[in-house]
Coordinates of C-alpha atoms and ligand atoms in Angstrom, one line a residue:
X613 CA 117.1 73.6 70.6
X614 CA 114.5 76.4 71.1
X615 CA 115.4 79.9 69.9
X616 CA 115.0 82.5 72.5
X617 CA 115.7 85.9 72.6
X618 CA 118.1 86.6 75.6
X619 CA 120.2 84.6 77.8
X620 CA 122.0 86.0 80.9
X621 CA 125.0 83.7 81.7
X622 CA 128.0 83.4 84.1
X623 CA 126.6 85.4 87.0
X624 CA 128.2 84.9 90.1
X625 CA 124.8 84.7 91.9
X626 CA 121.4 85.3 90.7
X627 CA 119.5 87.1 93.7
X628 CA 115.4 87.2 93.7
X629 CA 112.5 87.6 96.0
X630 CA 109.8 85.0 94.9
X631 CA 106.0 85.5 94.2
X632 CA 103.6 88.1 93.4
X633 CA 102.5 88.9 97.0
X634 CA 104.2 91.2 99.6
X635 CA 106.4 89.2 101.7
X636 CA 106.1 89.7 105.7
X637 CA 108.2 88.9 108.4
X638 CA 110.7 86.1 108.0
X639 CA 109.7 85.5 104.6
X640 CA 110.9 88.9 103.6
X641 CA 114.1 87.8 102.1
X642 CA 115.7 86.8 98.5
X643 CA 117.1 83.6 97.4
X644 CA 120.4 83.1 96.1
X645 CA 120.8 80.9 93.1
X646 CA 124.5 80.0 91.8
X647 CA 125.3 78.4 88.6
X648 CA 122.2 79.5 87.1
X649 CA 121.2 81.7 84.2
X650 CA 118.0 83.8 83.2
X651 CA 116.2 82.8 79.8
X652 CA 114.1 85.5 78.3
X653 CA 111.4 85.5 75.3
X654 CA 109.3 88.3 74.2
X655 CA 110.4 90.5 76.8
X656 CA 109.4 88.2 79.7
X657 CA 111.2 86.0 81.9
X658 CA 111.1 82.2 80.3
X659 CA 113.2 80.3 82.8
X660 CA 115.8 80.8 85.8
X661 CA 117.7 77.6 85.7
X662 CA 120.8 75.9 85.8
X663 CA 123.3 76.9 83.2
X664 CA 124.0 73.2 82.0
X665 CA 120.0 72.9 81.3
X666 CA 119.9 76.3 79.4
X667 CA 123.0 75.3 77.2
X668 CA 121.3 72.1 76.4
X669 CA 117.7 73.6 75.6
X670 CA 117.9 76.9 74.4
X671 CA 119.9 78.9 71.6
X672 CA 119.8 82.4 72.5
X673 CA 119.8 85.4 69.6
X674 CA 121.7 87.5 72.1
X675 CA 123.9 86.4 75.2
X676 CA 124.9 88.9 78.0
X677 CA 127.8 88.0 79.7
X678 CA 127.8 88.6 83.4
X679 CA 131.2 87.0 84.8
X680 CA 131.9 87.8 87.9
X681 CA 128.6 89.8 88.4
X682 CA 125.7 89.4 90.6
X683 CA 122.4 89.7 88.8
X684 CA 119.0 91.1 90.6
X685 CA 115.6 91.9 89.2
X686 CA 115.1 95.8 88.8
X687 CA 114.3 98.0 91.6
X688 CA 110.9 99.4 92.0
X689 CA 110.6 102.8 93.1
X690 CA 107.0 102.9 94.7
X691 CA 106.9 106.5 95.5
X692 CA 108.3 109.7 93.8
X693 CA 107.5 113.3 92.9
X694 CA 110.0 113.4 90.3
X695 CA 108.0 115.7 87.7
X696 CA 108.7 119.4 89.2
X697 CA 110.0 122.6 88.0
X698 CA 112.5 124.6 89.8
X699 CA 115.0 123.7 92.3
X700 CA 115.1 124.2 95.9
X701 CA 119.0 124.4 96.9
X702 CA 118.7 127.8 98.3
X703 CA 116.3 126.1 100.9
X704 CA 118.9 123.4 101.5
X705 CA 121.1 125.6 102.2
X706 CA 119.2 127.2 105.0
X707 CA 118.1 124.0 106.3
X708 CA 121.8 123.1 106.4
X709 CA 122.6 126.3 108.5
X710 CA 119.5 125.5 110.8
X711 CA 116.2 126.4 109.5
X712 CA 113.7 123.5 109.6
X713 CA 111.6 121.9 107.0
X714 CA 108.6 123.3 109.0
X715 CA 109.8 126.9 109.2
X716 CA 110.7 127.0 105.6
X717 CA 107.0 126.2 104.3
X718 CA 105.4 128.3 107.0
X719 CA 107.3 131.2 105.4
X720 CA 106.0 130.5 101.9
X721 CA 108.6 128.0 100.7
X722 CA 108.7 124.2 100.7
X723 CA 105.8 122.7 98.3
X724 CA 104.5 126.3 97.6
X725 CA 108.0 127.0 96.4
X726 CA 107.8 124.1 93.8
X727 CA 104.0 124.5 93.1
X728 CA 104.6 128.5 92.0
X729 CA 107.5 127.3 89.6
X730 CA 105.7 124.0 88.4
X731 CA 102.6 126.3 87.5
X732 CA 104.6 128.4 85.5
X733 CA 106.4 125.5 83.3
X734 CA 105.6 124.6 80.2
X735 CA 104.9 121.0 79.7
X736 CA 107.7 120.6 77.1
X737 CA 110.2 121.9 80.2
X738 CA 108.4 119.7 82.9
X739 CA 109.1 117.0 80.7
X740 CA 112.7 117.4 79.7
X741 CA 113.6 118.0 83.8
X742 CA 111.9 114.7 84.5
X743 CA 113.5 112.9 81.7
X744 CA 116.7 113.7 83.0
X745 CA 115.5 112.3 86.4
X746 CA 114.2 109.3 84.9
X747 CA 117.7 108.7 83.4
X748 CA 119.3 109.0 86.8
X749 CA 116.7 106.3 88.0
X750 CA 117.1 103.7 85.4
X751 CA 121.2 104.4 85.6
X752 CA 121.0 103.6 89.3
X753 CA 118.5 100.6 88.5
X754 CA 115.3 101.6 88.9
X755 CA 113.1 99.9 86.1
X756 CA 109.7 100.6 87.2
X757 CA 108.5 104.0 89.2
X758 CA 105.7 105.4 90.9
X759 CA 105.4 109.3 90.0
X760 CA 103.0 111.7 91.7
X761 CA 100.9 114.9 90.5
X762 CA 100.8 117.5 93.4
X763 CA 102.7 120.7 92.4
X764 CA 99.9 122.2 90.7
X765 CA 97.2 122.2 93.5
X766 CA 94.6 123.6 90.8
X767 CA 92.9 121.4 88.0
X768 CA 94.9 122.6 85.1
X769 CA 98.3 122.1 86.4
X770 CA 97.6 118.8 88.1
X771 CA 96.6 117.4 84.6
X772 CA 99.3 119.1 83.0
X773 CA 101.9 116.7 85.2
X774 CA 99.8 114.0 85.1
X775 CA 99.9 114.5 81.1
X776 CA 103.4 114.8 81.4
X777 CA 103.7 111.4 83.6
X778 CA 101.9 109.9 80.9
X779 CA 104.1 111.0 77.9
X780 CA 107.3 109.6 80.1
X781 CA 105.5 106.6 80.4
X782 CA 105.2 106.1 76.6
X783 CA 108.7 107.8 75.7
X784 CA 111.0 106.5 78.2
X785 CA 112.2 102.8 78.8
X786 CA 110.9 103.0 82.6
X787 CA 107.5 101.8 83.3
X788 CA 105.7 104.3 85.2
X789 CA 102.4 104.1 87.5
X790 CA 101.0 107.6 87.7
X791 CA 99.4 108.7 90.9
X792 CA 96.9 111.4 91.3
X793 CA 98.1 113.7 94.7
X794 CA 95.9 116.7 94.0
X795 CA 95.8 116.9 97.6
X796 CA 99.5 117.4 98.6
X797 CA 98.8 120.6 100.4
X798 CA 95.9 123.4 100.8
X799 CA 97.0 126.1 98.3
X800 CA 97.3 129.9 99.4
X801 CA 94.0 130.8 97.7
X802 CA 91.9 128.4 99.8
X803 CA 94.1 128.7 103.1
X804 CA 91.0 130.0 105.1
X805 CA 88.3 127.5 103.5
X806 CA 90.3 124.1 103.1
X807 CA 86.9 122.3 102.8
X808 CA 86.2 124.3 99.7
X809 CA 89.6 122.7 98.2
X810 CA 88.4 119.5 99.0
X811 CA 85.2 119.8 97.0
X812 CA 87.4 121.1 94.2
X813 CA 89.6 117.9 94.2
X814 CA 86.7 115.8 94.7
X815 CA 84.1 117.4 92.2
X816 CA 86.3 119.0 89.7
X817 CA 89.7 117.2 89.5
X818 CA 89.2 113.4 90.3
X819 CA 86.4 113.5 87.9
X820 CA 88.6 114.7 85.0
X821 CA 91.9 112.6 86.1
X822 CA 89.5 109.5 86.2
X823 CA 87.6 110.2 82.9
X824 CA 91.0 110.9 81.0
X825 CA 92.4 107.7 82.6
X826 CA 95.3 109.7 84.0
X827 CA 96.1 108.0 87.0
X828 CA 96.0 104.5 88.5
X829 CA 96.2 105.6 92.3
X830 CA 95.2 108.6 94.4
X831 CA 97.2 109.8 97.4
X832 CA 96.6 112.6 100.3
X833 CA 99.2 114.0 102.3
X834 CA 97.1 113.3 105.6
X835 CA 99.1 115.6 108.2
X836 CA 98.4 118.4 110.5
X837 CA 98.3 121.7 108.7
X838 CA 97.5 119.7 105.4
X839 CA 94.6 117.2 105.3
X840 CA 92.9 115.9 108.5
X841 CA 92.0 112.2 108.6
X842 CA 88.3 113.1 107.7
X843 CA 89.2 115.2 104.7
X844 CA 91.4 112.4 103.5
X845 CA 88.7 109.9 104.0
X846 CA 86.1 111.9 101.7
X847 CA 88.8 112.3 98.9
X848 CA 89.6 108.5 99.0
X849 CA 86.3 107.5 99.1
X850 CA 85.5 109.6 96.0
X851 CA 88.8 108.3 94.1
X852 CA 87.5 104.6 95.1
X853 CA 84.3 105.3 93.4
X854 CA 85.9 106.6 90.5
X855 CA 87.8 103.2 90.3
X856 CA 91.2 104.5 91.4
X857 CA 93.5 102.8 93.9
X858 CA 94.2 104.2 97.2
X859 CA 97.7 105.3 98.9
X860 CA 98.3 107.9 102.0
X861 CA 101.1 110.3 103.0
X862 CA 100.8 109.1 106.9
X863 CA 102.3 109.9 110.1
X864 CA 105.4 111.9 108.4
X865 CA 105.6 114.6 111.0
X866 CA 102.9 113.6 113.9
X867 CA 100.8 110.8 114.5
X868 CA 97.3 111.8 112.9
X869 CA 95.6 108.3 112.1
X870 CA 96.5 108.1 108.4
X871 CA 98.1 104.8 108.5
X872 CA 95.3 103.3 110.3
X873 CA 92.7 104.8 107.8
X874 CA 94.5 103.2 104.9
X875 CA 94.5 100.0 106.5
X876 CA 90.7 100.2 106.9
X877 CA 89.8 101.5 103.4
X878 CA 92.2 99.0 102.1
X879 CA 94.7 101.3 100.5
X880 CA 97.5 99.7 98.3
X881 CA 99.9 101.6 100.4
X882 CA 100.8 104.1 103.5
X883 CA 103.9 105.7 103.1
X884 CA 106.2 107.5 105.3
X885 CA 105.1 106.2 109.1
X886 CA 107.7 107.7 110.8
X887 CA 105.2 108.6 113.9
X888 CA 103.4 105.2 114.1
X889 CA 102.1 103.8 117.3
X890 CA 101.8 100.0 118.1
X891 CA 98.2 100.5 117.3
X892 CA 98.8 101.5 113.8
X893 CA 101.6 99.0 113.2
X894 CA 98.8 96.6 114.5
X895 CA 96.1 97.5 111.9
X896 CA 98.8 97.6 108.9
X897 CA 100.0 94.2 110.0
X898 CA 96.5 93.0 109.8
X899 CA 95.7 94.6 106.3
X900 CA 96.7 94.3 102.8
X901 CA 98.2 97.7 102.8
X902 CA 102.0 97.7 102.2
X903 CA 104.2 100.2 104.3
X904 CA 106.3 102.1 102.5
X905 CA 109.2 103.4 104.2
X906 CA 111.4 106.2 102.9
X907 CA 114.8 106.3 104.7
X908 CA 116.1 109.0 102.4
X909 CA 113.6 111.5 103.9
X910 CA 115.0 111.0 107.3
X911 CA 118.4 111.4 106.1
X912 CA 117.7 114.4 104.2
X913 CA 115.7 116.3 106.9
X914 CA 118.0 114.7 109.6
X915 CA 114.8 113.4 111.6
X916 CA 114.3 110.1 113.2
X917 CA 113.7 106.7 111.0
X918 CA 110.3 105.2 110.8
X919 CA 110.4 102.0 113.0
X920 CA 110.6 99.3 110.4
X921 CA 112.4 96.7 112.3
X922 CA 109.3 96.7 114.5
X923 CA 107.0 96.6 111.7
X924 CA 108.5 93.8 109.8
X925 CA 108.6 91.8 113.1
X926 CA 105.0 92.6 113.8
X927 CA 103.9 91.2 110.2
X928 CA 103.6 94.5 108.3
X929 CA 104.3 94.0 104.3
X930 CA 107.4 96.8 104.4
X931 CA 108.7 98.3 101.1
X932 CA 111.1 100.7 100.4
X933 CA 111.2 103.8 98.1
X934 CA 113.4 107.1 97.6
X935 CA 110.4 109.5 97.5
X936 CA 112.2 111.5 95.3
X937 CA 111.4 115.3 95.5
X938 CA 112.7 118.6 95.6
X939 CA 112.3 119.4 99.2
X940 CA 112.3 116.3 101.6
X941 CA 114.5 113.7 99.8
X942 CA 116.1 114.8 96.4
X943 CA 117.5 111.4 95.3
X944 CA 116.8 109.1 92.5
X945 CA 119.3 106.4 93.8
X946 CA 117.7 103.1 95.2
X947 CA 121.0 101.9 96.0
X948 CA 121.4 104.7 98.8
X949 CA 118.0 103.6 100.1
X950 CA 119.0 100.1 100.5
X951 CA 122.4 101.2 102.3
X952 CA 120.0 103.7 104.5
X953 CA 117.7 100.8 105.2
X954 CA 120.4 98.5 106.3
X955 CA 122.1 101.0 108.4
X956 CA 119.2 103.0 109.9
X957 CA 116.1 100.7 109.6
X958 CA 117.8 97.8 110.9
X959 CA 117.0 95.8 107.7
X960 CA 119.5 92.7 106.5
X961 CA 120.4 93.5 102.9
X962 CA 118.3 90.6 102.0
X963 CA 115.5 92.1 103.8
X964 CA 116.2 95.5 101.9
X965 CA 116.6 93.8 98.4
X966 CA 112.8 92.1 98.5
X967 CA 111.2 95.2 100.1
X968 CA 112.9 97.4 97.1
X969 CA 111.7 95.0 94.3
X970 CA 108.9 92.7 95.2
X971 CA 107.7 94.5 98.1
X972 CA 107.4 97.9 96.2
X973 CA 105.7 96.2 93.0
X974 CA 103.1 95.0 95.6
X975 CA 102.4 98.6 96.8
X976 CA 101.5 100.0 93.6
X977 CA 99.8 97.1 92.1
X978 CA 102.5 95.4 89.8
X979 CA 103.3 92.5 92.0
X980 CA 102.0 90.0 89.4
X981 CA 104.4 91.9 86.9
X982 CA 107.4 92.8 88.0
X983 CA 109.5 92.5 91.3
X984 CA 111.4 89.4 90.8
X985 CA 113.1 87.1 88.3
X986 CA 110.4 84.3 87.9
X987 CA 108.9 82.9 84.8
X988 CA 106.1 85.1 83.5
X989 CA 107.5 88.4 84.7
X990 CA 108.6 91.4 82.5
X991 CA 112.5 90.8 82.4
X992 CA 113.6 93.9 84.3
X993 CA 117.3 92.5 85.1
X994 CA 120.1 94.3 86.9
X995 CA 123.7 93.3 86.3
X996 CA 125.9 94.5 89.1
X997 CA 129.7 95.5 89.0
X998 CA 129.8 93.4 91.9
X999 CA 130.2 89.6 92.8
X1000 CA 127.9 89.5 96.0
X1001 CA 124.6 91.2 96.6
X1002 CA 125.5 92.4 99.9
X1003 CA 128.2 94.5 98.3
X1004 CA 125.2 97.0 97.0
X1005 CA 124.3 98.6 100.3
X1006 CA 127.9 98.0 101.6
X1007 CA 129.7 100.3 98.9
X1008 CA 127.7 103.3 99.0
X1009 CA 127.7 106.7 97.5
X1010 CA 128.9 105.3 94.0
X1011 CA 126.9 103.8 90.9
X1012 CA 127.6 100.0 90.9
X1013 CA 125.3 99.4 88.2
X1014 CA 126.8 97.5 85.2
X1015 CA 124.0 96.8 82.7
X1016 CA 120.2 97.4 82.8
X1017 CA 118.0 95.1 81.0
X1018 CA 114.4 96.7 80.4
X1019 CA 111.6 94.2 79.3
X1020 CA 114.3 91.7 77.8
X1021 CA 116.2 95.0 75.8
X1022 CA 119.7 95.9 77.4
X1023 CA 119.2 99.7 77.6
X1024 CA 122.3 100.6 79.5
X1025 CA 125.5 99.5 79.9
X1026 CA 128.2 101.2 81.8
Ligands
NIG632 O1 106.6 113.3 100.4 N1 105.3 114.7 102.2 C1 104.9 115.3 101.4 N2 105.2 115.8 100.5 C2 107.0 115.2 100.0 C3 107.5 116.7 100.2 C4 107.2 117.2 99.1 C5 108.3 118.8 98.8 O2 108.8 119.0 100.3 O3 108.3 119.3 98.0 C6 107.1 114.1 100.8 O4 108.2 114.4 101.4
FE633 FE1 106.1 111.9 99.0

């Protein structure tokens, strides 16, 4: 008998996508295994195999009894802005009473109100606030998360945010992929000379970020009133020279060409995509760029939803994420995102789960490491209070997590 660290047994079903590359079209789905268990050694999955064989071959030091529960891979939240200071509940109230996100931001609110608060906040205060949000995320099943800077818009505060993200990665059980988003908005100091700000991003911020190895990706908000396609391209080319992977916030409020640019530059991800046209869908489908859809933004801003069904059918690699941020989607819950994806993006529960695990891992360069319950991957495992994985999107507004196992360790039990 081989001694192993952990066995998860008794699950009503074990449900996982398969592979290390994003799934497309009819392949976007999960497999369901019954009478199977999971064997973990050294923080990684050693086997997903019939329970009978596990009993014959392995002697576990710890067993988790998942009797009557479905088991999935941990969620990968591929797009968030959870490091920030302050709260925008007053803007929320104004929006509820009829003001739009755009109006609020034109009056100096929106991203800029969070920038003001974040510039003033100490590193400790930022860390503490983000820590609470990370706790919410892991409690809802997120075991890997991407976090962006972008509420500094000046070198010092951007670096401060990235240092906080690094400390979170070192100290919190959730795995973190850091992204530099210095080009999140044009700061008021540069409102009449945006190209000068692009120069600051390219000549001052990016070299410092790359040198200190504080980010794996560089993202740009390519949007009318933010960064043009040309400015976005200049920033992404510079980031690429410095060894960073690329991402774009594209076609959120209007069709500008960010998605095509992302495809052309081989970006890892293009996010939002509410306003994509057929040409952009084709460009994405023909590329390696993952289309990260954020239905919680549409829900929270009461906007239309991205044409995810059409994109999947056209062969795009579609992933899901929360976009957790204080203005356009304040939720850490990938469970809610699954419900919204099924109801408003026309995705089946199987497609949504694959998009929120393997495909989202691929969007942030983690497809080889996490996103499925296959041998060799990090043992990030969720035990659910429900028996059938389709109950995850179906029963909404409550947390259905029973246990979270992160890298083979039981980190949370409810
Ligand atoms: O992803 N689109 C740009 N940025 C965020 C919103 C940030 C904010 O409102 O604070 C987003 O939706
Ligand atoms: Fe975003």
